[in-house]
Short mmCIF file of N, CA and C and ligand atoms in Angstrom, two decimals:
data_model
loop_
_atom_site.label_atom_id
_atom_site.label_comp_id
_atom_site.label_asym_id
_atom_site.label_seq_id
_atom_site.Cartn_x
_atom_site.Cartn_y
_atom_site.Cartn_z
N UNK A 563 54.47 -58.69 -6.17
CA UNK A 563 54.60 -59.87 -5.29
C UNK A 563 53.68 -60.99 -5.79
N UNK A 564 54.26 -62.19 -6.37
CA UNK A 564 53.70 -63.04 -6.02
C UNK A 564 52.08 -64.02 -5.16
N UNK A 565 51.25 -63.33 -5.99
CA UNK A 565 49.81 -64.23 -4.78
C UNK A 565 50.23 -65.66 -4.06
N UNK A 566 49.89 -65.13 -3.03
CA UNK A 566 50.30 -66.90 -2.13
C UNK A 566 49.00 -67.83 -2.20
N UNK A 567 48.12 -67.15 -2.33
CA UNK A 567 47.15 -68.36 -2.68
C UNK A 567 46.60 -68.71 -3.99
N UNK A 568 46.04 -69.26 -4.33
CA UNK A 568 45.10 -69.85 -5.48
C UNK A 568 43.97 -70.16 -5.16
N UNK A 569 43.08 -69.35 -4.82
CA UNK A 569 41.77 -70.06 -4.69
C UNK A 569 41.19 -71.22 -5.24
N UNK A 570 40.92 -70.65 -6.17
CA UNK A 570 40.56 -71.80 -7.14
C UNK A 570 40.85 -71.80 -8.52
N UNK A 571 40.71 -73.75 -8.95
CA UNK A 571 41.89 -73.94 -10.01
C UNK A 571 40.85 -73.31 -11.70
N UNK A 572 41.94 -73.12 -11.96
CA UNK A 572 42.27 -72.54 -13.53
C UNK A 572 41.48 -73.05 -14.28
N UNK A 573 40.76 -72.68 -15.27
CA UNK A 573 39.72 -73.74 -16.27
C UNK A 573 40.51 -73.67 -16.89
N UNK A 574 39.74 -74.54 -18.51
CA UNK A 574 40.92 -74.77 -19.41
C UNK A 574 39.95 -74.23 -20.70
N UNK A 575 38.71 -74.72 -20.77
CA UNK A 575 38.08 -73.80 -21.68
C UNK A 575 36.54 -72.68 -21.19
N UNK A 576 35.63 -71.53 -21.24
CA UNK A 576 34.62 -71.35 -20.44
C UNK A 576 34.87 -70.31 -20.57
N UNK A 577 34.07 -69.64 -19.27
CA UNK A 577 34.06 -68.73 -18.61
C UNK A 577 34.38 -67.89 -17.63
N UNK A 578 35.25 -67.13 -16.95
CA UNK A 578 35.08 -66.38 -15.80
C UNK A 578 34.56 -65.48 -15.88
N UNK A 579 33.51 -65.34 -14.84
CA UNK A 579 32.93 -64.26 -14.30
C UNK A 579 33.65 -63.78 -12.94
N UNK A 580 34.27 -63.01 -13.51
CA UNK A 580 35.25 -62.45 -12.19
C UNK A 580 34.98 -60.80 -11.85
N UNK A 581 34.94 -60.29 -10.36
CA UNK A 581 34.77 -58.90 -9.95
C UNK A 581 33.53 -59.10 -9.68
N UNK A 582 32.44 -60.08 -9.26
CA UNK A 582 31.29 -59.93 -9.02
C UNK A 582 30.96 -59.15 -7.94
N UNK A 583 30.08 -58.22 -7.56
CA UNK A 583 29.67 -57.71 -6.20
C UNK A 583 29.53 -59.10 -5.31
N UNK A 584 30.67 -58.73 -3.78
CA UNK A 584 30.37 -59.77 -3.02
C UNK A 584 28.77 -60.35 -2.85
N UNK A 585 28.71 -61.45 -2.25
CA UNK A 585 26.89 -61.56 -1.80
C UNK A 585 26.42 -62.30 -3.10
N UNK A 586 26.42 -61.92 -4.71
CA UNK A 586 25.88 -61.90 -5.61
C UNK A 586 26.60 -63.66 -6.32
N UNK A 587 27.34 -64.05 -5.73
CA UNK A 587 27.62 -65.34 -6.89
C UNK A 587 26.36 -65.97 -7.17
N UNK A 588 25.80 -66.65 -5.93
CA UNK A 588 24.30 -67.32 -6.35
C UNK A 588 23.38 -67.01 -7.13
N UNK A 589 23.27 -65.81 -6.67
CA UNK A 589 22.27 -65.12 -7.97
C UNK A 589 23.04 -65.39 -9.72
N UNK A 590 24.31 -64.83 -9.62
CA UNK A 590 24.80 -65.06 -10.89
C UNK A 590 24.48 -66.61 -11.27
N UNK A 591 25.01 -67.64 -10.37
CA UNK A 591 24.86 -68.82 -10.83
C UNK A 591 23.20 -69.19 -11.07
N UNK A 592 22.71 -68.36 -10.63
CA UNK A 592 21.23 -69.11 -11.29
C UNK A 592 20.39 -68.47 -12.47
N UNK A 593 21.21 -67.22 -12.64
CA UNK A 593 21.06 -66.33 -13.87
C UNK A 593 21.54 -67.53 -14.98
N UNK A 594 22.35 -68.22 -15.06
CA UNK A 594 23.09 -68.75 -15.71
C UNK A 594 22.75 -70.40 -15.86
N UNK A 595 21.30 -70.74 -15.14
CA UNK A 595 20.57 -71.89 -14.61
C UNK A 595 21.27 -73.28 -14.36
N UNK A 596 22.65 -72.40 -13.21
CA UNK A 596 22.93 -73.29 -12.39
C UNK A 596 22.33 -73.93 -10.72
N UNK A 597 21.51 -74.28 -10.83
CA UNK A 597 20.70 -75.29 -9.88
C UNK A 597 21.50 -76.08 -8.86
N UNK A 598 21.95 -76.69 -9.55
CA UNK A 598 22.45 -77.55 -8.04
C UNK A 598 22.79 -78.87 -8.91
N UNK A 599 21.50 -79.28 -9.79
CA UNK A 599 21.58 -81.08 -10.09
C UNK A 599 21.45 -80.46 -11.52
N UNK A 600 21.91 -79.64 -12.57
CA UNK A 600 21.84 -79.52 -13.76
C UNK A 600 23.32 -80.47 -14.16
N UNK A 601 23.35 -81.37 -15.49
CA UNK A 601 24.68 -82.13 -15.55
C UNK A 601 25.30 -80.79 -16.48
N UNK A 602 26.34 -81.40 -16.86
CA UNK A 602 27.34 -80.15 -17.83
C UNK A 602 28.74 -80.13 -17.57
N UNK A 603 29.33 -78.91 -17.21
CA UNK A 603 30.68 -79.04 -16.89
C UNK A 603 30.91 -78.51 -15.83
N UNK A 604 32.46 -77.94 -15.46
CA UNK A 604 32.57 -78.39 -13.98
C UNK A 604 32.04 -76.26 -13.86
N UNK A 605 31.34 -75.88 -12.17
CA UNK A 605 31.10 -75.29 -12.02
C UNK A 605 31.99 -75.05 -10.45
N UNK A 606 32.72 -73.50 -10.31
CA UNK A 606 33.11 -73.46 -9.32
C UNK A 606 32.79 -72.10 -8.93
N UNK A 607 32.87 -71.82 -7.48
CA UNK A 607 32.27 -70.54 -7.30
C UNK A 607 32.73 -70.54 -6.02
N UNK A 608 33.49 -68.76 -6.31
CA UNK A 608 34.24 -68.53 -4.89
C UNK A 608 33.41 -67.41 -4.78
N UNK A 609 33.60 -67.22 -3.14
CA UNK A 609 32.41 -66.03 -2.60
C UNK A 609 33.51 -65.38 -1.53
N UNK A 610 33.29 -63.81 -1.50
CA UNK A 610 34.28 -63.00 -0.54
C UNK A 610 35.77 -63.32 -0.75
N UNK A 611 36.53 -62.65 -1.66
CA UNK A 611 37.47 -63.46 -2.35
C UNK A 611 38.17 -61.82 -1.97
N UNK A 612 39.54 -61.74 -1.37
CA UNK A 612 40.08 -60.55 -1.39
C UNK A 612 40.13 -59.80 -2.84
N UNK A 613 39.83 -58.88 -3.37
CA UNK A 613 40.27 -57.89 -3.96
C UNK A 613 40.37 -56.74 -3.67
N UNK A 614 41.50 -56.45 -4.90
CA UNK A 614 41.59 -54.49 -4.43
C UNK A 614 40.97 -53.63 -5.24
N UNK A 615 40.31 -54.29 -5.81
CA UNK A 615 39.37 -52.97 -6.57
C UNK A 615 38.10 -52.91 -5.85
N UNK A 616 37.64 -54.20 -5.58
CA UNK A 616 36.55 -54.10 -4.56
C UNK A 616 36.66 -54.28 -2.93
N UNK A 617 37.67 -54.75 -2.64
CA UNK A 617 37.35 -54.77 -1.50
C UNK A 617 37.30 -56.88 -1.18
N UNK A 618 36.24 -56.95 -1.56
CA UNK A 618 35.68 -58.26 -1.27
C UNK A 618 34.80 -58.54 -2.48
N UNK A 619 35.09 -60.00 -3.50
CA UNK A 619 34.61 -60.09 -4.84
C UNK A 619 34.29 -61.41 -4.93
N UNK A 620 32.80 -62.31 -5.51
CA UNK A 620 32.82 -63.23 -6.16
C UNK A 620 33.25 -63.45 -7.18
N UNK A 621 33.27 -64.90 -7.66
CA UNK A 621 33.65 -65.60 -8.50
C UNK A 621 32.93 -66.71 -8.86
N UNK A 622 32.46 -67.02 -10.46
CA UNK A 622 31.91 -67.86 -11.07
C UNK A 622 32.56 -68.46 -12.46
N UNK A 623 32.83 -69.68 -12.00
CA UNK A 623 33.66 -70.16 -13.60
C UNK A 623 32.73 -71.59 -13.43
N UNK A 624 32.78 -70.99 -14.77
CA UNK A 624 32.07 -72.28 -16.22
C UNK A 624 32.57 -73.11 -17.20
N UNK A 625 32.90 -74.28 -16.42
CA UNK A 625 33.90 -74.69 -17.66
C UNK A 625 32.94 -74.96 -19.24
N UNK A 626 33.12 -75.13 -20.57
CA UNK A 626 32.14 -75.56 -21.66
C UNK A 626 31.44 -74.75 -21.71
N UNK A 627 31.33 -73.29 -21.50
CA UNK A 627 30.07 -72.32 -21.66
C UNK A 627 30.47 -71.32 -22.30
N UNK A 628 29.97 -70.62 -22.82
CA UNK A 628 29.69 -69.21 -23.22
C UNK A 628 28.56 -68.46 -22.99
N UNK A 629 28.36 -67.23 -22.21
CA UNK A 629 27.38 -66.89 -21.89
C UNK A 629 26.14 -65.83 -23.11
N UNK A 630 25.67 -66.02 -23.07
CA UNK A 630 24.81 -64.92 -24.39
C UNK A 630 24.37 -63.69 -23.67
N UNK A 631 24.23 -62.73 -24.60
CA UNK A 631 23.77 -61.39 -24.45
C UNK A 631 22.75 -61.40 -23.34
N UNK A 632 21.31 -61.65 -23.21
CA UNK A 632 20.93 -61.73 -22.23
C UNK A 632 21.05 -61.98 -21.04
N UNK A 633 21.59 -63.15 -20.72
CA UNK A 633 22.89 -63.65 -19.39
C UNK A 633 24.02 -62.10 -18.50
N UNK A 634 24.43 -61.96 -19.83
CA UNK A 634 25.28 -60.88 -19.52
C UNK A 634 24.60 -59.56 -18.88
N UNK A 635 23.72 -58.80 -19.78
CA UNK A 635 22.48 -57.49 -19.22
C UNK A 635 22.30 -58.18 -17.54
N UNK A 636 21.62 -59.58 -16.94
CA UNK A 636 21.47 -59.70 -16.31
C UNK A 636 22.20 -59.95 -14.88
N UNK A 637 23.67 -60.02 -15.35
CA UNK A 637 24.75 -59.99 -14.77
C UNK A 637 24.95 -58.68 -14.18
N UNK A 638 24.51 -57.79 -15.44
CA UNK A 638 25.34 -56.62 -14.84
C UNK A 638 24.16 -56.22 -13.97
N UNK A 639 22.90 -56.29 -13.99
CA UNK A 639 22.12 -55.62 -12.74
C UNK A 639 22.06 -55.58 -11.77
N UNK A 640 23.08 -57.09 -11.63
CA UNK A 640 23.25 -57.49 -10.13
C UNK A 640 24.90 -56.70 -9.72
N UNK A 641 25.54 -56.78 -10.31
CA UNK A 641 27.14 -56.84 -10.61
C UNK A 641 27.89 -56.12 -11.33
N UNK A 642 27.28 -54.80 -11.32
CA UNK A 642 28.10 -53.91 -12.64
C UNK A 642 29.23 -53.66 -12.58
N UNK A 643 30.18 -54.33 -11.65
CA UNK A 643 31.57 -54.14 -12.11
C UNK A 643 32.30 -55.48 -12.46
N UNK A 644 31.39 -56.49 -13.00
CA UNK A 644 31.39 -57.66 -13.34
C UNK A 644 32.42 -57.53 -14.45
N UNK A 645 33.44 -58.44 -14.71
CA UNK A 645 34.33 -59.01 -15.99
C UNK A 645 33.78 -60.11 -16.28
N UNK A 646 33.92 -60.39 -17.34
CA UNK A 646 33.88 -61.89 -18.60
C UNK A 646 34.48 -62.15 -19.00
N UNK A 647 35.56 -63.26 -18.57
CA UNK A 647 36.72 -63.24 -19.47
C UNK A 647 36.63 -64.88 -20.08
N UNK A 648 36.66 -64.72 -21.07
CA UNK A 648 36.54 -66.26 -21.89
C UNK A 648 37.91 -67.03 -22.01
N UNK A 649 38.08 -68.07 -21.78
CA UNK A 649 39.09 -69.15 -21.67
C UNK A 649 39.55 -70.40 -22.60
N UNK A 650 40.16 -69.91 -23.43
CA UNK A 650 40.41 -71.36 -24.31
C UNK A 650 42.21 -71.33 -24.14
N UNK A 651 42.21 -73.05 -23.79
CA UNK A 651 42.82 -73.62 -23.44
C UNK A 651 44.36 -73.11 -22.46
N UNK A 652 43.42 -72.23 -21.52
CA UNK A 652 43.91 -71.78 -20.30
C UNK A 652 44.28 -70.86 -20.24
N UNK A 653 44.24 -70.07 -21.65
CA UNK A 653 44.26 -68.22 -21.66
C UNK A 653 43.36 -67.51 -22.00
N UNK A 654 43.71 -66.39 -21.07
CA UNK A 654 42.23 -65.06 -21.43
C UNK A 654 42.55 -64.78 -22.88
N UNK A 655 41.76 -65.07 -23.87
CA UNK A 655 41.47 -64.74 -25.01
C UNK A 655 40.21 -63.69 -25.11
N UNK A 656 39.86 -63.09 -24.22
CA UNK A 656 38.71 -62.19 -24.14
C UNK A 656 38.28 -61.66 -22.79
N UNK A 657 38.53 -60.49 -22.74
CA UNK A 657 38.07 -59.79 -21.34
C UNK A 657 37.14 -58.98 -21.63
N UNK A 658 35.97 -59.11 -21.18
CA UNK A 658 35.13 -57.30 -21.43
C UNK A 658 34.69 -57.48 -19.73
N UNK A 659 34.45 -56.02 -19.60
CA UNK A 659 33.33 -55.24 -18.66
C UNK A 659 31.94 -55.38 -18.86
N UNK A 660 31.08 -56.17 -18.07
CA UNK A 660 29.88 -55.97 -18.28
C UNK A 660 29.31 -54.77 -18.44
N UNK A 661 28.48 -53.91 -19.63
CA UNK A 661 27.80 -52.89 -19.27
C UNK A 661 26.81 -53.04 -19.30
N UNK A 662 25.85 -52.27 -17.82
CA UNK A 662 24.61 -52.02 -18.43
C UNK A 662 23.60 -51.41 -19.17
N UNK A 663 22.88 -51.55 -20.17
CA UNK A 663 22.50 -51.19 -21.20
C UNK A 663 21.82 -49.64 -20.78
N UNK A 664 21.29 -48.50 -21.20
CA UNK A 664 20.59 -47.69 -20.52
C UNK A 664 18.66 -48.07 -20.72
N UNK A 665 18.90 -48.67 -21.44
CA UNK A 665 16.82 -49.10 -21.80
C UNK A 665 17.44 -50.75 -21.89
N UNK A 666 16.88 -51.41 -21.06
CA UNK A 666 16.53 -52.54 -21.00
C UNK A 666 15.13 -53.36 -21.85
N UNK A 667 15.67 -54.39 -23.10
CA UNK A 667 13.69 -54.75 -23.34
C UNK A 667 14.11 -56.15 -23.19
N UNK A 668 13.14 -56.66 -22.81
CA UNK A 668 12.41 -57.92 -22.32
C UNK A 668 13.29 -58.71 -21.32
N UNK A 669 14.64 -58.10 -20.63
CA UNK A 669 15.46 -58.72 -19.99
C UNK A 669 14.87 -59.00 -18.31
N UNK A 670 13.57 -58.28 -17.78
CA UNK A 670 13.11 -58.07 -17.12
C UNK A 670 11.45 -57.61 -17.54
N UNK A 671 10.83 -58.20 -15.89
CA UNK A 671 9.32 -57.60 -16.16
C UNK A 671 9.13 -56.76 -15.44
N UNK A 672 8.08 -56.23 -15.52
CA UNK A 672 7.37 -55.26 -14.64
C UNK A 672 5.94 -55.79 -13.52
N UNK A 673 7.13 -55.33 -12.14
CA UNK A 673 6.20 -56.01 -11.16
C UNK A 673 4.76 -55.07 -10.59
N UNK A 674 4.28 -54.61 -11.59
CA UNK A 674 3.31 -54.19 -11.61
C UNK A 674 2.27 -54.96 -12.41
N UNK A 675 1.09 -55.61 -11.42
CA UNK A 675 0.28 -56.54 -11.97
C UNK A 675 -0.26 -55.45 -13.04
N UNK A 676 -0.74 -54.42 -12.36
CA UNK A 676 -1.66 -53.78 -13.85
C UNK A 676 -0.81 -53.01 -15.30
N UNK A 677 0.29 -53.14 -15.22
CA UNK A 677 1.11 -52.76 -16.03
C UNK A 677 0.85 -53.37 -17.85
N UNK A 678 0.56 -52.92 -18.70
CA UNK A 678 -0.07 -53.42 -20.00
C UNK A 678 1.40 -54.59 -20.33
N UNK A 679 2.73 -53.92 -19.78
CA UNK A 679 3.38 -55.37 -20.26
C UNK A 679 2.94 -56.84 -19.54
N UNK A 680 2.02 -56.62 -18.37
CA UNK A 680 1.90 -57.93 -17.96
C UNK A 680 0.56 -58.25 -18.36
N UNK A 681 0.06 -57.51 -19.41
CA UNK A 681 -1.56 -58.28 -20.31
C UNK A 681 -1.18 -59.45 -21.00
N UNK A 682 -2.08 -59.12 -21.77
CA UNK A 682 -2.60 -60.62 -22.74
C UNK A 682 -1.53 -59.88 -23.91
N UNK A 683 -1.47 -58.67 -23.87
CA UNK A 683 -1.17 -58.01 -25.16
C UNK A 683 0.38 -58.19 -25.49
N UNK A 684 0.49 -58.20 -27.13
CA UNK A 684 2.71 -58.96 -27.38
C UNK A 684 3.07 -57.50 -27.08
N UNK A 685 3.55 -57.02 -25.66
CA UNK A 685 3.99 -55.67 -25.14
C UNK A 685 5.24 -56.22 -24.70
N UNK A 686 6.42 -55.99 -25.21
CA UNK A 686 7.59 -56.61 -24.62
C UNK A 686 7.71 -55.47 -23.51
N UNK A 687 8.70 -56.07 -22.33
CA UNK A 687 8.64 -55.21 -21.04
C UNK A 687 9.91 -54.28 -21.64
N UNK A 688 9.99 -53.10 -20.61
CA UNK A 688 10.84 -51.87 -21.54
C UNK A 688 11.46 -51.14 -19.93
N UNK A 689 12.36 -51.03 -19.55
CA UNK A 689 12.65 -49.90 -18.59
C UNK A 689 13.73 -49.28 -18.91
N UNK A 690 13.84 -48.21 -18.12
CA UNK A 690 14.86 -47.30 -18.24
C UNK A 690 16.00 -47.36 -16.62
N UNK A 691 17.24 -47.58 -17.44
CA UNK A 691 17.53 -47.96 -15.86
C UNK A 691 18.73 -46.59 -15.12
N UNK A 692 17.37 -46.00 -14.18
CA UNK A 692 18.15 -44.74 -13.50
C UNK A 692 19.05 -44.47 -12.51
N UNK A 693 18.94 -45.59 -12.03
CA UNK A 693 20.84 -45.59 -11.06
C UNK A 693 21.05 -47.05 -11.41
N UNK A 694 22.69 -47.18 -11.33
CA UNK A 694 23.27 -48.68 -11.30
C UNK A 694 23.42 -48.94 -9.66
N UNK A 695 24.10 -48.10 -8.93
CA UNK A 695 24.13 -48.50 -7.72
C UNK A 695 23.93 -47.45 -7.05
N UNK A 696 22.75 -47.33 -6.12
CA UNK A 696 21.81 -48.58 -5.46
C UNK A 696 20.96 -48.68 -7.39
N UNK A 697 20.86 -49.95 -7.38
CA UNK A 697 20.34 -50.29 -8.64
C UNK A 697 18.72 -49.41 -8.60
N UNK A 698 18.07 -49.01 -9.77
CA UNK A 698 16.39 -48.72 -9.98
C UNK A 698 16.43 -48.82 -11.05
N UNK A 699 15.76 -49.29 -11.89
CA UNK A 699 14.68 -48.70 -12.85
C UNK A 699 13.37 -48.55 -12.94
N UNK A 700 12.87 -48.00 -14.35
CA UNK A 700 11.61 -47.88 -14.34
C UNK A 700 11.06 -47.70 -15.83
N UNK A 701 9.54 -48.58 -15.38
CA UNK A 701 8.90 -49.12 -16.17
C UNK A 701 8.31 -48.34 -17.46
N UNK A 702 8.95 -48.63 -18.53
CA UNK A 702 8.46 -47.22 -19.81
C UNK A 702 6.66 -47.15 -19.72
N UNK A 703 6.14 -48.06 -19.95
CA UNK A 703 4.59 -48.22 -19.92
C UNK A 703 4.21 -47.74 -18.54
N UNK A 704 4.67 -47.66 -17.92
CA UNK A 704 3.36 -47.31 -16.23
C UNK A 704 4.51 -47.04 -15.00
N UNK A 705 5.77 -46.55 -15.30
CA UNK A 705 5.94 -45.37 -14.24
C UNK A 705 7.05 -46.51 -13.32
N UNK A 706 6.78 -47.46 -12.82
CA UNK A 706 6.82 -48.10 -11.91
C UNK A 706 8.03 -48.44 -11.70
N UNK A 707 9.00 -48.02 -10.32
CA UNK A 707 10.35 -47.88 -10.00
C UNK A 707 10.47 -49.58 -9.55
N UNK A 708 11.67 -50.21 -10.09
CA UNK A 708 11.92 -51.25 -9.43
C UNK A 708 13.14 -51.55 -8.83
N UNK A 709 13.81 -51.84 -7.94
CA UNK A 709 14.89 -51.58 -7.01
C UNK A 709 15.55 -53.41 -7.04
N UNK A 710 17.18 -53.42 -6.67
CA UNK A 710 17.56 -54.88 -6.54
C UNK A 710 16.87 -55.93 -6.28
N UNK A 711 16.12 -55.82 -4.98
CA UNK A 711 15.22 -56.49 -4.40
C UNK A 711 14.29 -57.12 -5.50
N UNK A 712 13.08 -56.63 -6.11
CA UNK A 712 12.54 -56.91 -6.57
C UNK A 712 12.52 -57.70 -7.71
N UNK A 713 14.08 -56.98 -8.49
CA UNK A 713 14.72 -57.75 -9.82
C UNK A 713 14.98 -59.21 -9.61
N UNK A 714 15.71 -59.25 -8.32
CA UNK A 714 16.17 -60.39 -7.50
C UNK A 714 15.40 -61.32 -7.51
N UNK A 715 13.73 -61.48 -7.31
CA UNK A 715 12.72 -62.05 -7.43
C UNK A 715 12.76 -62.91 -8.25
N UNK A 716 13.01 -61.96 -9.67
CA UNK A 716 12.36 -63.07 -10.83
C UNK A 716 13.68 -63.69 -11.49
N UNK A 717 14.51 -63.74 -10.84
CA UNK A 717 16.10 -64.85 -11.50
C UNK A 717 15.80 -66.07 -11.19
N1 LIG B 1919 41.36 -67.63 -14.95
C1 LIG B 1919 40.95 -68.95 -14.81
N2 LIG B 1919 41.45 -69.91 -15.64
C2 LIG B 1919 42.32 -69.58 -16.61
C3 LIG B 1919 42.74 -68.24 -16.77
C4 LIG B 1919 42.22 -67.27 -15.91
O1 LIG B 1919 40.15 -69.26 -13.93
N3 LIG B 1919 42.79 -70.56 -17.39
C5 LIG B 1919 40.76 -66.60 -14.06
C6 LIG B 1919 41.79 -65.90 -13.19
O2 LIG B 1919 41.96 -66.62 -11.98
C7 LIG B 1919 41.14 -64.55 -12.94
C8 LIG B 1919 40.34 -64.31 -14.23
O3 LIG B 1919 40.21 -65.58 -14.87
O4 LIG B 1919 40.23 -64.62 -11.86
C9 LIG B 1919 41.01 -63.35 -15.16
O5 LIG B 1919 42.30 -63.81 -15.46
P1 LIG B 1919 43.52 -62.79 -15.69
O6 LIG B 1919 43.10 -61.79 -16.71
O7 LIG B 1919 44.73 -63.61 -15.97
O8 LIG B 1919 43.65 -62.18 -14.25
P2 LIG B 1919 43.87 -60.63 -13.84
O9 LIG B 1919 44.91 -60.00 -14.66
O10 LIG B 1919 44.03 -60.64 -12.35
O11 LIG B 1919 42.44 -60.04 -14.22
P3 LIG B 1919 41.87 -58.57 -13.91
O12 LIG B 1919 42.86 -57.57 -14.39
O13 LIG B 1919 40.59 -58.56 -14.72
O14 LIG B 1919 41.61 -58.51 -12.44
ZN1 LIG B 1920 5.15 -51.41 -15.87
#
């Protein structure tokens, strides 16, 4: 059948970030250091969007972008059943699944003040990430479990 609606319109070159965990567009959009008053191209973002794989799904499209490797890891922490599908001149020319990596380095810190990655010392931050959903990881240097919440912090 036919979709009767269109949410929202079609880019022509960019990004979709489509299948986001409901709740999560904002976060994505600021993973992606969309602000509010940044200039660029056009940015649209649907939130609680019917789907049937989830249930209820955001949406983030970028027109003029491509997102990089880091962007993406950080996508999926929030959003691991996140798609990327890249857009030139109004067709999916590229779909992947975000995955998340199983050792994360420097994509995140460790909110542990005494933690040696947060010294003086070049200790890039390192975790291991032990559930996707409910999200945790934890900190290779000093133990330290960190949960959505906290990740959420530093976007
Ligand atoms: N899309 C877009 N602009 C385009 C082409 C696609 O905004 N020029 C969006 C679609 O609205 C959809 C996503 O990109 O949200 C993926 O497009 P497509 O693969 O055509 O949709 P589906 O087959 O529904 O994707 P999936 O199987 O991943 O759910
Ligand atoms: Zn630590």
């Amino acid at each position: 059948m036919p979709k009767k609606t269109l949410y929202v319109a079609k880019i022509r070159n960019g990004t979709v970030i489509d299948h986001i965990t409901a709740g999560h567009a904002m976060d994505v959009a600021k993973i992606l250091g969309i602000a509010g008053r940044t200039n660029g191209g056009i940015v649209t973002i649907a939130m609680n969007v019917a789907s049937k794989k989830l249930g209820k799904k955001d949406m983030v499209k970028i027109e003029g972008r491509e997102l990089n490797p880091d962007e993406v890891d950080k996508i999926a922490l929030l959003a691991p059943h996140a798609s990327i599908n890249i857009i030139r001149n109004y067709e999916v020319i590229e779909k992947k699944e975000v995955k998340l990596p199983r050792v994360l380095k420097g994509i995140i810190k460790c909110a542990n003040p005494a933690c040696i990655s947060n010294s003086d010392e070049p200790v890039q931050p390192k975790f291991y990430v032990e559930s996707e959903e409910p999200l945790s990881v934890k900190c290779h240097y000093c133990g330290y479990i960190m949960e959505k919440q906290d990740i959420l912090k530093q976007f």
